[in-house]
PDB file of C-alpha atoms and ligand atoms in Angstrom:
ATOM      1  CA  MET A   1       0.000   0.000   0.000  1.00 72.00           C
ATOM      2  CA  SER A   2       1.417   3.355  -0.914  1.00 89.00           C
ATOM      3  CA  LEU A   3       1.683   6.093   1.695  1.00 96.00           C
ATOM      4  CA  LYS A   4      -1.035   8.708   1.687  1.00 98.00           C
ATOM      5  CA  VAL A   5      -0.276  12.410   1.967  1.00 98.00           C
ATOM      6  CA  SER A   6      -2.874  14.929   3.056  1.00 98.00           C
ATOM      7  CA  ILE A   7      -3.173  18.186   1.095  1.00 98.00           C
ATOM      8  CA  ASN A   8      -5.880  20.619   2.210  1.00 97.00           C
ATOM      9  CA  GLY A   9      -7.691  17.820   3.988  1.00 96.00           C
ATOM     10  CA  LYS A  10      -7.718  15.415   1.023  1.00 97.00           C
ATOM     11  CA  LEU A  11      -5.644  12.246   0.901  1.00 98.00           C
ATOM     12  CA  PHE A  12      -3.444  11.508  -2.122  1.00 98.00           C
ATOM     13  CA  ASP A  13      -1.096   8.632  -2.921  1.00 98.00           C
ATOM     14  CA  LYS A  14       2.457   9.778  -2.228  1.00 97.00           C
ATOM     15  CA  ALA A  15       3.227   9.750  -5.997  1.00 97.00           C
ATOM     16  CA  ASP A  16       0.219  11.986  -6.729  1.00 98.00           C
ATOM     17  CA  ALA A  17       0.729  14.450  -3.872  1.00 98.00           C
ATOM     18  CA  LYS A  18       1.811  17.513  -5.842  1.00 97.00           C
ATOM     19  CA  ILE A  19       2.062  21.271  -5.504  1.00 96.00           C
ATOM     20  CA  SER A  20       2.119  23.899  -8.257  1.00 97.00           C
ATOM     21  CA  VAL A  21       5.490  25.150  -9.489  1.00 97.00           C
ATOM     22  CA  TYR A  22       3.931  28.617  -9.059  1.00 96.00           C
ATOM     23  CA  ASP A  23       3.550  28.047  -5.317  1.00 97.00           C
ATOM     24  CA  HIS A  24       5.361  30.765  -3.368  1.00 97.00           C
ATOM     25  CA  GLY A  25       6.547  28.083  -0.972  1.00 97.00           C
ATOM     26  CA  LEU A  26       8.720  26.817  -3.808  1.00 97.00           C
ATOM     27  CA  LEU A  27       9.439  30.135  -5.534  1.00 96.00           C
ATOM     28  CA  TYR A  28      10.425  32.050  -2.382  1.00 97.00           C
ATOM     29  CA  GLY A  29      10.489  29.670   0.572  1.00 97.00           C
ATOM     30  CA  ASP A  30       7.322  31.515   1.529  1.00 97.00           C
ATOM     31  CA  GLY A  31       5.656  29.286   4.100  1.00 98.00           C
ATOM     32  CA  VAL A  32       6.087  27.599   7.465  1.00 98.00           C
ATOM     33  CA  PHE A  33       6.535  24.060   8.748  1.00 98.00           C
ATOM     34  CA  GLU A  34       6.693  21.763  11.752  1.00 98.00           C
ATOM     35  CA  GLY A  35       8.414  18.451  12.441  1.00 98.00           C
ATOM     36  CA  LEU A  36       6.578  16.170  14.860  1.00 98.00           C
ATOM     37  CA  ARG A  37       6.887  12.616  16.046  1.00 98.00           C
ATOM     38  CA  SER A  38       4.441   9.936  16.994  1.00 98.00           C
ATOM     39  CA  TYR A  39       5.181   7.112  19.382  1.00 97.00           C
ATOM     40  CA  ASN A  40       2.861   4.159  19.850  1.00 95.00           C
ATOM     41  CA  GLY A  41       0.373   5.814  17.468  1.00 95.00           C
ATOM     42  CA  LYS A  42       0.173   9.029  19.498  1.00 97.00           C
ATOM     43  CA  VAL A  43       1.704  12.373  18.608  1.00 98.00           C
ATOM     44  CA  PHE A  44       4.045  13.849  21.208  1.00 98.00           C
ATOM     45  CA  ARG A  45       2.952  17.385  22.232  1.00 98.00           C
ATOM     46  CA  LEU A  46       0.701  17.840  19.194  1.00 98.00           C
ATOM     47  CA  GLU A  47      -0.924  20.985  20.632  1.00 98.00           C
ATOM     48  CA  ASP A  48       2.471  22.640  21.186  1.00 98.00           C
ATOM     49  CA  HIS A  49       3.512  21.976  17.591  1.00 98.00           C
ATOM     50  CA  ILE A  50       0.185  23.248  16.262  1.00 98.00           C
ATOM     51  CA  ASP A  51       0.558  26.397  18.398  1.00 98.00           C
ATOM     52  CA  ARG A  52       4.075  26.999  17.074  1.00 98.00           C
ATOM     53  CA  LEU A  53       2.901  26.452  13.474  1.00 98.00           C
ATOM     54  CA  TYR A  54       0.106  29.013  13.832  1.00 98.00           C
ATOM     55  CA  ALA A  55       2.480  31.452  15.549  1.00 98.00           C
ATOM     56  CA  SER A  56       5.024  31.058  12.706  1.00 98.00           C
ATOM     57  CA  ALA A  57       2.233  31.624  10.168  1.00 98.00           C
ATOM     58  CA  ARG A  58       0.998  34.681  12.078  1.00 98.00           C
ATOM     59  CA  ALA A  59       4.523  36.091  12.092  1.00 98.00           C
ATOM     60  CA  ILE A  60       4.732  35.918   8.289  1.00 97.00           C
ATOM     61  CA  HIS A  61       1.196  37.263   7.715  1.00 97.00           C
ATOM     62  CA  LEU A  62      -0.060  33.896   6.518  1.00 97.00           C
ATOM     63  CA  GLU A  63      -3.512  32.765   7.466  1.00 97.00           C
ATOM     64  CA  ILE A  64      -3.841  28.986   7.718  1.00 97.00           C
ATOM     65  CA  PRO A  65      -7.195  28.142   6.070  1.00 96.00           C
ATOM     66  CA  MET A  66      -8.049  25.519   8.664  1.00 96.00           C
ATOM     67  CA  ALA A  67      -9.002  25.594  12.318  1.00 97.00           C
ATOM     68  CA  ARG A  68      -6.401  24.284  14.777  1.00 98.00           C
ATOM     69  CA  SER A  69      -8.664  21.447  15.870  1.00 98.00           C
ATOM     70  CA  GLU A  70      -9.312  20.485  12.247  1.00 98.00           C
ATOM     71  CA  LEU A  71      -5.581  20.380  11.528  1.00 98.00           C
ATOM     72  CA  ALA A  72      -4.876  18.341  14.656  1.00 98.00           C
ATOM     73  CA  GLU A  73      -7.571  15.847  13.633  1.00 98.00           C
ATOM     74  CA  ALA A  74      -6.173  15.655  10.096  1.00 98.00           C
ATOM     75  CA  VAL A  75      -2.725  14.784  11.537  1.00 98.00           C
ATOM     76  CA  VAL A  76      -4.160  11.938  13.596  1.00 97.00           C
ATOM     77  CA  GLU A  77      -6.266  10.742  10.650  1.00 97.00           C
ATOM     78  CA  THR A  78      -3.279  10.733   8.252  1.00 98.00           C
ATOM     79  CA  LEU A  79      -1.219   8.674  10.714  1.00 97.00           C
ATOM     80  CA  LYS A  80      -4.079   6.235  11.048  1.00 97.00           C
ATOM     81  CA  VAL A  81      -4.684   5.654   7.310  1.00 97.00           C
ATOM     82  CA  ASN A  82      -0.973   5.014   6.892  1.00 97.00           C
ATOM     83  CA  ASP A  83      -1.021   2.541   9.756  1.00 96.00           C
ATOM     84  CA  LEU A  84       1.977   4.271  11.318  1.00 95.00           C
ATOM     85  CA  THR A  85       2.734   4.108  15.028  1.00 94.00           C
ATOM     86  CA  ASP A  86       6.288   5.431  15.352  1.00 95.00           C
ATOM     87  CA  ALA A  87       6.519   8.081  12.696  1.00 97.00           C
ATOM     88  CA  TYR A  88       7.892  11.386  11.601  1.00 97.00           C
ATOM     89  CA  ILE A  89       5.244  13.962  10.748  1.00 98.00           C
ATOM     90  CA  ARG A  90       5.930  17.010   8.596  1.00 98.00           C
ATOM     91  CA  LEU A  91       3.374  19.800   8.472  1.00 98.00           C
ATOM     92  CA  VAL A  92       3.915  22.362   5.735  1.00 98.00           C
ATOM     93  CA  VAL A  93       1.827  25.419   4.966  1.00 98.00           C
ATOM     94  CA  THR A  94       2.765  27.329   1.821  1.00 98.00           C
ATOM     95  CA  ARG A  95       1.543  30.735   0.699  1.00 97.00           C
ATOM     96  CA  GLY A  96       0.005  29.005  -2.347  1.00 97.00           C
ATOM     97  CA  ALA A  97       0.238  29.546  -6.099  1.00 96.00           C
ATOM     98  CA  GLY A  98       0.527  33.082  -7.413  1.00 92.00           C
ATOM     99  CA  SER A  99       2.293  35.155 -10.014  1.00 91.00           C
ATOM    100  CA  LEU A 100       6.047  35.194 -10.571  1.00 93.00           C
ATOM    101  CA  GLY A 101       6.354  38.200  -8.314  1.00 91.00           C
ATOM    102  CA  LEU A 102       6.915  38.634  -4.604  1.00 92.00           C
ATOM    103  CA  ASP A 103       3.555  40.185  -3.825  1.00 90.00           C
ATOM    104  CA  PRO A 104       1.719  37.741  -1.549  1.00 89.00           C
ATOM    105  CA  ARG A 105      -1.579  39.428  -2.469  1.00 86.00           C
ATOM    106  CA  ARG A 106      -1.262  37.647  -5.832  1.00 88.00           C
ATOM    107  CA  THR A 107      -1.447  34.270  -4.128  1.00 88.00           C
ATOM    108  CA  SER A 108      -4.769  32.723  -3.340  1.00 85.00           C
ATOM    109  CA  ASP A 109      -4.648  29.183  -2.115  1.00 94.00           C
ATOM    110  CA  PRO A 110      -2.374  28.327   0.829  1.00 97.00           C
ATOM    111  CA  GLN A 111      -1.537  24.630   0.767  1.00 98.00           C
ATOM    112  CA  VAL A 112      -1.742  22.670   4.004  1.00 98.00           C
ATOM    113  CA  ILE A 113       0.340  19.527   3.664  1.00 98.00           C
ATOM    114  CA  ILE A 114       0.668  16.634   6.108  1.00 98.00           C
ATOM    115  CA  ILE A 115       3.318  14.020   5.411  1.00 98.00           C
ATOM    116  CA  THR A 116       3.706  11.042   7.722  1.00 98.00           C
ATOM    117  CA  ASP A 117       6.579   8.668   7.162  1.00 96.00           C
ATOM    118  CA  THR A 118       9.166   6.560   8.901  1.00 93.00           C
ATOM    119  CA  ILE A 119      11.735   8.539  10.845  1.00 90.00           C
ATOM    120  CA  SER A 120      15.473   8.420  10.274  1.00 86.00           C
ATOM    121  CA  LEU A 121      17.319   8.621  13.555  1.00 89.00           C
ATOM    122  CA  TYR A 122      20.878   9.139  14.664  1.00 92.00           C
ATOM    123  CA  PRO A 123      22.600   5.756  15.033  1.00 94.00           C
ATOM    124  CA  ASP A 124      22.316   4.188  18.536  1.00 94.00           C
ATOM    125  CA  GLU A 125      26.078   4.277  18.758  1.00 96.00           C
ATOM    126  CA  LEU A 126      25.995   8.090  18.985  1.00 97.00           C
ATOM    127  CA  TYR A 127      23.669   8.042  21.991  1.00 97.00           C
ATOM    128  CA  GLU A 128      26.127   5.768  23.726  1.00 96.00           C
ATOM    129  CA  HIS A 129      29.379   7.469  22.734  1.00 98.00           C
ATOM    130  CA  GLY A 130      28.272  11.000  21.839  1.00 98.00           C
ATOM    131  CA  LEU A 131      28.344  13.295  18.846  1.00 98.00           C
ATOM    132  CA  LYS A 132      31.144  15.522  17.575  1.00 98.00           C
ATOM    133  CA  ILE A 133      30.162  18.959  16.311  1.00 98.00           C
ATOM    134  CA  ILE A 134      31.940  21.923  14.741  1.00 98.00           C
ATOM    135  CA  THR A 135      31.076  25.615  14.701  1.00 98.00           C
ATOM    136  CA  SER A 136      29.877  26.645  11.263  1.00 98.00           C
ATOM    137  CA  GLY A 137      30.944  29.901   9.645  1.00 98.00           C
ATOM    138  CA  THR A 138      27.334  30.448   8.592  1.00 98.00           C
ATOM    139  CA  ILE A 139      25.490  32.298  11.335  1.00 98.00           C
ATOM    140  CA  ARG A 140      21.858  31.829  12.339  1.00 98.00           C
ATOM    141  CA  ASN A 141      19.473  34.343  10.765  1.00 97.00           C
ATOM    142  CA  HIS A 142      19.608  37.886  12.109  1.00 97.00           C
ATOM    143  CA  PRO A 143      16.348  38.235  14.070  1.00 97.00           C
ATOM    144  CA  ALA A 144      15.594  41.495  12.294  1.00 96.00           C
ATOM    145  CA  ALA A 145      15.923  39.720   8.926  1.00 96.00           C
ATOM    146  CA  LEU A 146      14.092  36.468   9.623  1.00 97.00           C
ATOM    147  CA  ASN A 147      13.437  35.690  13.265  1.00 97.00           C
ATOM    148  CA  PRO A 148      14.725  32.194  14.144  1.00 98.00           C
ATOM    149  CA  ARG A 149      11.593  31.778  16.285  1.00 98.00           C
ATOM    150  CA  ILE A 150       9.728  31.403  12.982  1.00 98.00           C
ATOM    151  CA  LYS A 151       9.992  27.896  11.570  1.00 98.00           C
ATOM    152  CA  SER A 152       9.869  29.125   7.988  1.00 98.00           C
ATOM    153  CA  LEU A 153      10.454  27.213   4.759  1.00 98.00           C
ATOM    154  CA  ASN A 154      13.569  29.320   4.316  1.00 96.00           C
ATOM    155  CA  TYR A 155      16.108  27.053   6.012  1.00 96.00           C
ATOM    156  CA  LEU A 156      19.079  27.789   3.760  1.00 97.00           C
ATOM    157  CA  ASN A 157      21.291  29.171   6.542  1.00 97.00           C
ATOM    158  CA  ASN A 158      20.827  25.965   8.472  1.00 98.00           C
ATOM    159  CA  ILE A 159      21.391  23.837   5.377  1.00 98.00           C
ATOM    160  CA  LEU A 160      24.637  25.674   4.595  1.00 98.00           C
ATOM    161  CA  ALA A 161      25.773  25.143   8.186  1.00 98.00           C
ATOM    162  CA  LYS A 162      24.769  21.473   7.961  1.00 98.00           C
ATOM    163  CA  ILE A 163      26.916  21.100   4.821  1.00 98.00           C
ATOM    164  CA  GLU A 164      29.880  22.627   6.670  1.00 98.00           C
ATOM    165  CA  GLY A 165      29.292  20.094   9.431  1.00 98.00           C
ATOM    166  CA  THR A 166      28.991  17.042   7.220  1.00 98.00           C
ATOM    167  CA  ASN A 167      32.025  18.141   5.157  1.00 98.00           C
ATOM    168  CA  ALA A 168      33.966  18.141   8.427  1.00 98.00           C
ATOM    169  CA  GLY A 169      32.607  14.693   9.331  1.00 98.00           C
ATOM    170  CA  CYS A 170      30.082  16.006  11.893  1.00 98.00           C
ATOM    171  CA  LEU A 171      26.356  15.241  11.813  1.00 97.00           C
ATOM    172  CA  GLU A 172      25.475  18.505  13.568  1.00 98.00           C
ATOM    173  CA  ALA A 173      26.992  21.987  13.469  1.00 98.00           C
ATOM    174  CA  LEU A 174      26.871  24.780  16.002  1.00 98.00           C
ATOM    175  CA  MET A 175      25.488  28.093  14.763  1.00 98.00           C
ATOM    176  CA  LEU A 176      26.333  31.432  16.368  1.00 98.00           C
ATOM    177  CA  ASN A 177      24.085  34.463  16.196  1.00 98.00           C
ATOM    178  CA  HIS A 178      24.902  37.798  14.555  1.00 98.00           C
ATOM    179  CA  GLN A 179      26.623  38.919  17.771  1.00 98.00           C
ATOM    180  CA  GLY A 180      28.884  35.874  17.887  1.00 98.00           C
ATOM    181  CA  HIS A 181      27.019  34.264  20.781  1.00 98.00           C
ATOM    182  CA  VAL A 182      25.948  30.627  20.743  1.00 99.00           C
ATOM    183  CA  ALA A 183      22.478  30.151  19.263  1.00 98.00           C
ATOM    184  CA  GLU A 184      21.745  26.493  18.479  1.00 98.00           C
ATOM    185  CA  CYS A 185      22.605  23.681  16.087  1.00 98.00           C
ATOM    186  CA  THR A 186      21.084  23.332  12.596  1.00 98.00           C
ATOM    187  CA  GLY A 187      18.091  21.304  13.802  1.00 98.00           C
ATOM    188  CA  ASP A 188      18.638  20.969  17.543  1.00 98.00           C
ATOM    189  CA  ASN A 189      18.898  23.186  20.624  1.00 98.00           C
ATOM    190  CA  ILE A 190      22.090  23.078  22.707  1.00 99.00           C
ATOM    191  CA  PHE A 191      22.659  22.716  26.454  1.00 99.00           C
ATOM    192  CA  ILE A 192      25.709  22.464  28.694  1.00 98.00           C
ATOM    193  CA  VAL A 193      26.209  21.242  32.245  1.00 98.00           C
ATOM    194  CA  LEU A 194      28.734  23.034  34.461  1.00 98.00           C
ATOM    195  CA  LYS A 195      29.221  22.125  38.125  1.00 98.00           C
ATOM    196  CA  GLY A 196      25.807  20.440  38.170  1.00 98.00           C
ATOM    197  CA  VAL A 197      23.968  23.468  36.729  1.00 98.00           C
ATOM    198  CA  ILE A 198      22.362  23.408  33.286  1.00 98.00           C
ATOM    199  CA  HIS A 199      22.796  26.338  30.916  1.00 99.00           C
ATOM    200  CA  THR A 200      21.169  26.928  27.535  1.00 99.00           C
ATOM    201  CA  PRO A 201      20.987  29.936  25.216  1.00 98.00           C
ATOM    202  CA  SER A 202      17.980  32.132  25.961  1.00 98.00           C
ATOM    203  CA  VAL A 203      15.275  32.815  23.388  1.00 97.00           C
ATOM    204  CA  ASP A 204      16.783  36.251  22.723  1.00 97.00           C
ATOM    205  CA  SER A 205      19.982  34.483  21.567  1.00 98.00           C
ATOM    206  CA  GLY A 206      18.156  33.931  18.258  1.00 98.00           C
ATOM    207  CA  ILE A 207      16.901  30.359  18.518  1.00 98.00           C
ATOM    208  CA  LEU A 208      13.891  28.268  17.717  1.00 98.00           C
ATOM    209  CA  GLU A 209      12.055  27.634  20.985  1.00 98.00           C
ATOM    210  CA  GLY A 210      12.282  23.871  20.755  1.00 98.00           C
ATOM    211  CA  ILE A 211       9.475  21.782  22.157  1.00 98.00           C
ATOM    212  CA  THR A 212      12.004  19.183  23.277  1.00 98.00           C
ATOM    213  CA  ARG A 213      14.082  22.018  24.809  1.00 98.00           C
ATOM    214  CA  GLN A 214      11.132  23.105  26.946  1.00 98.00           C
ATOM    215  CA  ALA A 215      10.297  19.531  27.956  1.00 98.00           C
ATOM    216  CA  VAL A 216      13.916  18.970  29.060  1.00 98.00           C
ATOM    217  CA  ILE A 217      14.063  22.284  30.973  1.00 98.00           C
ATOM    218  CA  ASP A 218      10.857  21.297  32.814  1.00 98.00           C
ATOM    219  CA  LEU A 219      12.171  17.783  33.527  1.00 98.00           C
ATOM    220  CA  ALA A 220      15.479  19.086  34.877  1.00 98.00           C
ATOM    221  CA  ARG A 221      13.739  21.592  37.162  1.00 98.00           C
ATOM    222  CA  GLU A 222      11.355  18.897  38.410  1.00 98.00           C
ATOM    223  CA  ILE A 223      14.314  16.868  39.671  1.00 97.00           C
ATOM    224  CA  GLY A 224      15.762  19.895  41.422  1.00 98.00           C
ATOM    225  CA  LEU A 225      18.396  20.936  38.903  1.00 98.00           C
ATOM    226  CA  THR A 226      18.958  24.617  38.199  1.00 98.00           C
ATOM    227  CA  VAL A 227      18.474  25.627  34.564  1.00 98.00           C
ATOM    228  CA  ILE A 228      19.758  29.018  33.420  1.00 99.00           C
ATOM    229  CA  GLU A 229      18.684  30.483  30.085  1.00 98.00           C
ATOM    230  CA  ARG A 230      21.257  33.090  29.151  1.00 98.00           C
ATOM    231  CA  THR A 231      23.675  34.506  26.594  1.00 98.00           C
ATOM    232  CA  MET A 232      26.377  31.909  25.934  1.00 98.00           C
ATOM    233  CA  ASP A 233      29.712  31.915  24.149  1.00 98.00           C
ATOM    234  CA  ARG A 234      31.794  29.139  22.665  1.00 98.00           C
ATOM    235  CA  HIS A 235      33.969  29.487  25.762  1.00 98.00           C
ATOM    236  CA  ASP A 236      31.037  28.030  27.724  1.00 98.00           C
ATOM    237  CA  ILE A 237      30.891  25.001  25.426  1.00 98.00           C
ATOM    238  CA  TYR A 238      34.645  24.407  25.463  1.00 98.00           C
ATOM    239  CA  THR A 239      34.840  24.580  29.262  1.00 98.00           C
ATOM    240  CA  ALA A 240      31.637  22.654  30.062  1.00 98.00           C
ATOM    241  CA  ASP A 241      31.551  19.384  31.993  1.00 98.00           C
ATOM    242  CA  GLU A 242      28.839  18.021  29.690  1.00 98.00           C
ATOM    243  CA  CYS A 243      27.014  19.075  26.541  1.00 99.00           C
ATOM    244  CA  PHE A 244      23.907  17.740  24.844  1.00 98.00           C
ATOM    245  CA  LEU A 245      21.438  18.603  22.092  1.00 98.00           C
ATOM    246  CA  THR A 246      17.650  18.364  22.086  1.00 98.00           C
ATOM    247  CA  GLY A 247      15.226  18.045  19.187  1.00 98.00           C
ATOM    248  CA  THR A 248      12.223  16.129  17.961  1.00 98.00           C
ATOM    249  CA  ALA A 249      14.353  13.713  15.952  1.00 96.00           C
ATOM    250  CA  ALA A 250      17.379  13.617  18.287  1.00 97.00           C
ATOM    251  CA  GLU A 251      15.465  13.658  21.615  1.00 98.00           C
ATOM    252  CA  VAL A 252      18.467  14.131  23.971  1.00 98.00           C
ATOM    253  CA  ILE A 253      21.853  13.327  22.457  1.00 98.00           C
ATOM    254  CA  PRO A 254      25.278  13.819  24.089  1.00 98.00           C
ATOM    255  CA  VAL A 255      27.967  15.997  22.474  1.00 98.00           C
ATOM    256  CA  ILE A 256      31.508  14.995  23.402  1.00 98.00           C
ATOM    257  CA  ASP A 257      33.586  17.238  21.169  1.00 98.00           C
ATOM    258  CA  CYS A 258      33.239  20.710  19.675  1.00 98.00           C
ATOM    259  CA  ASP A 259      35.741  22.093  17.147  1.00 98.00           C
ATOM    260  CA  ALA A 260      38.080  19.164  17.881  1.00 98.00           C
ATOM    261  CA  ARG A 261      38.139  20.031  21.591  1.00 98.00           C
ATOM    262  CA  PRO A 262      36.901  17.291  23.906  1.00 98.00           C
ATOM    263  CA  ILE A 263      34.116  18.419  26.236  1.00 98.00           C
ATOM    264  CA  GLY A 264      34.630  17.396  29.875  1.00 98.00           C
ATOM    265  CA  ASP A 265      36.332  14.003  29.879  1.00 97.00           C
ATOM    266  CA  GLY A 266      35.293  13.384  26.260  1.00 98.00           C
ATOM    267  CA  HIS A 267      32.493  10.973  27.217  1.00 98.00           C
ATOM    268  CA  PRO A 268      28.734  11.453  27.680  1.00 98.00           C
ATOM    269  CA  GLY A 269      28.137  12.802  31.190  1.00 98.00           C
ATOM    270  CA  PRO A 270      25.867  11.491  33.957  1.00 98.00           C
ATOM    271  CA  ILE A 271      23.325  14.349  33.861  1.00 98.00           C
ATOM    272  CA  THR A 272      23.010  14.029  30.087  1.00 98.00           C
ATOM    273  CA  LYS A 273      22.416  10.271  30.379  1.00 98.00           C
ATOM    274  CA  ASP A 274      19.886  10.774  33.164  1.00 98.00           C
ATOM    275  CA  LEU A 275      17.939  13.409  31.196  1.00 98.00           C
ATOM    276  CA  HIS A 276      17.995  11.194  28.114  1.00 98.00           C
ATOM    277  CA  HIS A 277      16.372   8.366  30.098  1.00 98.00           C
ATOM    278  CA  ARG A 278      13.918  10.687  31.814  1.00 98.00           C
ATOM    279  CA  PHE A 279      12.896  12.214  28.494  1.00 98.00           C
ATOM    280  CA  HIS A 280      12.241   8.720  27.137  1.00 96.00           C
ATOM    281  CA  ALA A 281      10.120   7.911  30.169  1.00 97.00           C
ATOM    282  CA  LEU A 282       8.177  11.167  29.732  1.00 98.00           C
ATOM    283  CA  VAL A 283       7.483  10.390  26.073  1.00 98.00           C
ATOM    284  CA  ARG A 284       6.424   6.834  26.883  1.00 96.00           C
ATOM    285  CA  GLY A 285       4.128   8.125  29.611  1.00 97.00           C
ATOM    286  CA  GLU A 286       2.485  10.790  27.441  1.00 97.00           C
ATOM    287  CA  THR A 287       1.981   8.460  24.472  1.00 96.00           C
ATOM    288  CA  ARG A 288       0.701   5.390  26.318  1.00 93.00           C
ATOM    289  CA  SER A 289      -2.482   4.071  24.730  1.00 76.00           C
TER     290      SER A 289
HETATM  291  N1  PXG B 301      16.375  24.370  16.332  1.00 50.06           N
HETATM  292  C1  PXG B 301      16.080  24.307  15.021  1.00 50.06           C
HETATM  293  C2  PXG B 301      16.684  25.282  14.111  1.00 50.06           C
HETATM  294  C3  PXG B 301      15.170  23.352  14.574  1.00 50.06           C
HETATM  295  O1  PXG B 301      14.846  23.287  13.290  1.00 50.06           O
HETATM  296  C4  PXG B 301      14.994  22.509  16.835  1.00 50.06           C
HETATM  297  C5  PXG B 301      15.861  23.507  17.226  1.00 50.06           C
HETATM  298  C6  PXG B 301      14.417  21.592  17.876  1.00 50.06           C
HETATM  299  O2  PXG B 301      13.048  21.887  18.089  1.00 50.06           O
HETATM  300  P1  PXG B 301      12.006  20.765  18.563  1.00 50.06           P
HETATM  301  O3  PXG B 301      10.738  21.488  18.676  1.00 50.06           O
HETATM  302  O4  PXG B 301      11.995  19.693  17.505  1.00 50.06           O
HETATM  303  O5  PXG B 301      12.512  20.252  19.849  1.00 50.06           O
HETATM  304  C7  PXG B 301      14.626  22.420  15.483  1.00 50.06           C
HETATM  305  C8  PXG B 301      13.672  21.373  15.027  1.00 50.06           C
HETATM  306  C9  PXG B 301      14.671  17.429  10.447  1.00 50.06           C
HETATM  307  C10 PXG B 301      13.984  17.914  11.670  1.00 50.06           C
HETATM  308  O6  PXG B 301      13.989  16.912   9.560  1.00 50.06           O
HETATM  309  C11 PXG B 301      14.372  19.110  12.245  1.00 50.06           C
HETATM  310  C12 PXG B 301      13.720  19.571  13.369  1.00 50.06           C
HETATM  311  C13 PXG B 301      12.699  18.855  13.926  1.00 50.06           C
HETATM  312  C14 PXG B 301      12.311  17.657  13.359  1.00 50.06           C
HETATM  313  C15 PXG B 301      12.968  17.175  12.218  1.00 50.06           C
HETATM  314  O7  PXG B 301      15.902  17.589  10.363  1.00 50.06           O
HETATM  315  N2  PXG B 301      14.165  20.742  13.873  1.00 50.06           N
END
């Protein structure tokens, strides 16, 4: 059976799920998206992702032609018809087809796309031994140009940084903001542990407010750890005891090396491992049938 893709509430076979070449999503990266995950047939923090999608759309003056509840139901329905339990879900809303000019008033039909598919994960080995990252020369978007809080279809900065990473043999790359402070990785938020305290770049560092990031901050505080959201520099990464990344695909993954400098003792740390397990338990608990 071929996978079904939902476009504007209608299901199409994957091969027939198509968008106009005049769509401003394609012509200009004019649209927004979300990446979600389901476990055991249930979507983790669906409402949070829907909220962030509508906020991103709001921020780019794009009205999603569907109620939130309708979209949430369509996500669940698409998972169900595809008989997927542990899946990756991509929501995309484009500005729709228009003329070959920038003016969004010439577009008429925003496209609401729901793709559900199998998820490709980091190899298990990396959770055990940790990830090496490098700092990319490509900075995160200047917030006054395109606010990183918006999950827009314009992800070229992150893709260029990702290429720098993979060319250097690293699966993730650290991105700084326009002031040279640490922002985040190309598709993951970053945390460090120093003397038992957790630090992560604040929202005003120019980051996407990750849903996994928030879940991990809440978990850490629940077990009595202090979490500080602040301006961070690479110095903080280089001198940390532990470092880890959070994201929908990655969950919680240890970082053991940045720019060829070992972090701490060069092995995943105890707080990172504990939070990884606790995050798993949280996800299992929230997605139990
Ligand atoms: N920063 C950036 C720039 C992201 O794109 C995150 C942080 C983590 O946010 P969440 O809400 O997922 O904890 C993201 C999310 C993919 C993929 O296909 C990327 C993300 C999420 C899911 C899949 O590479 N990035």
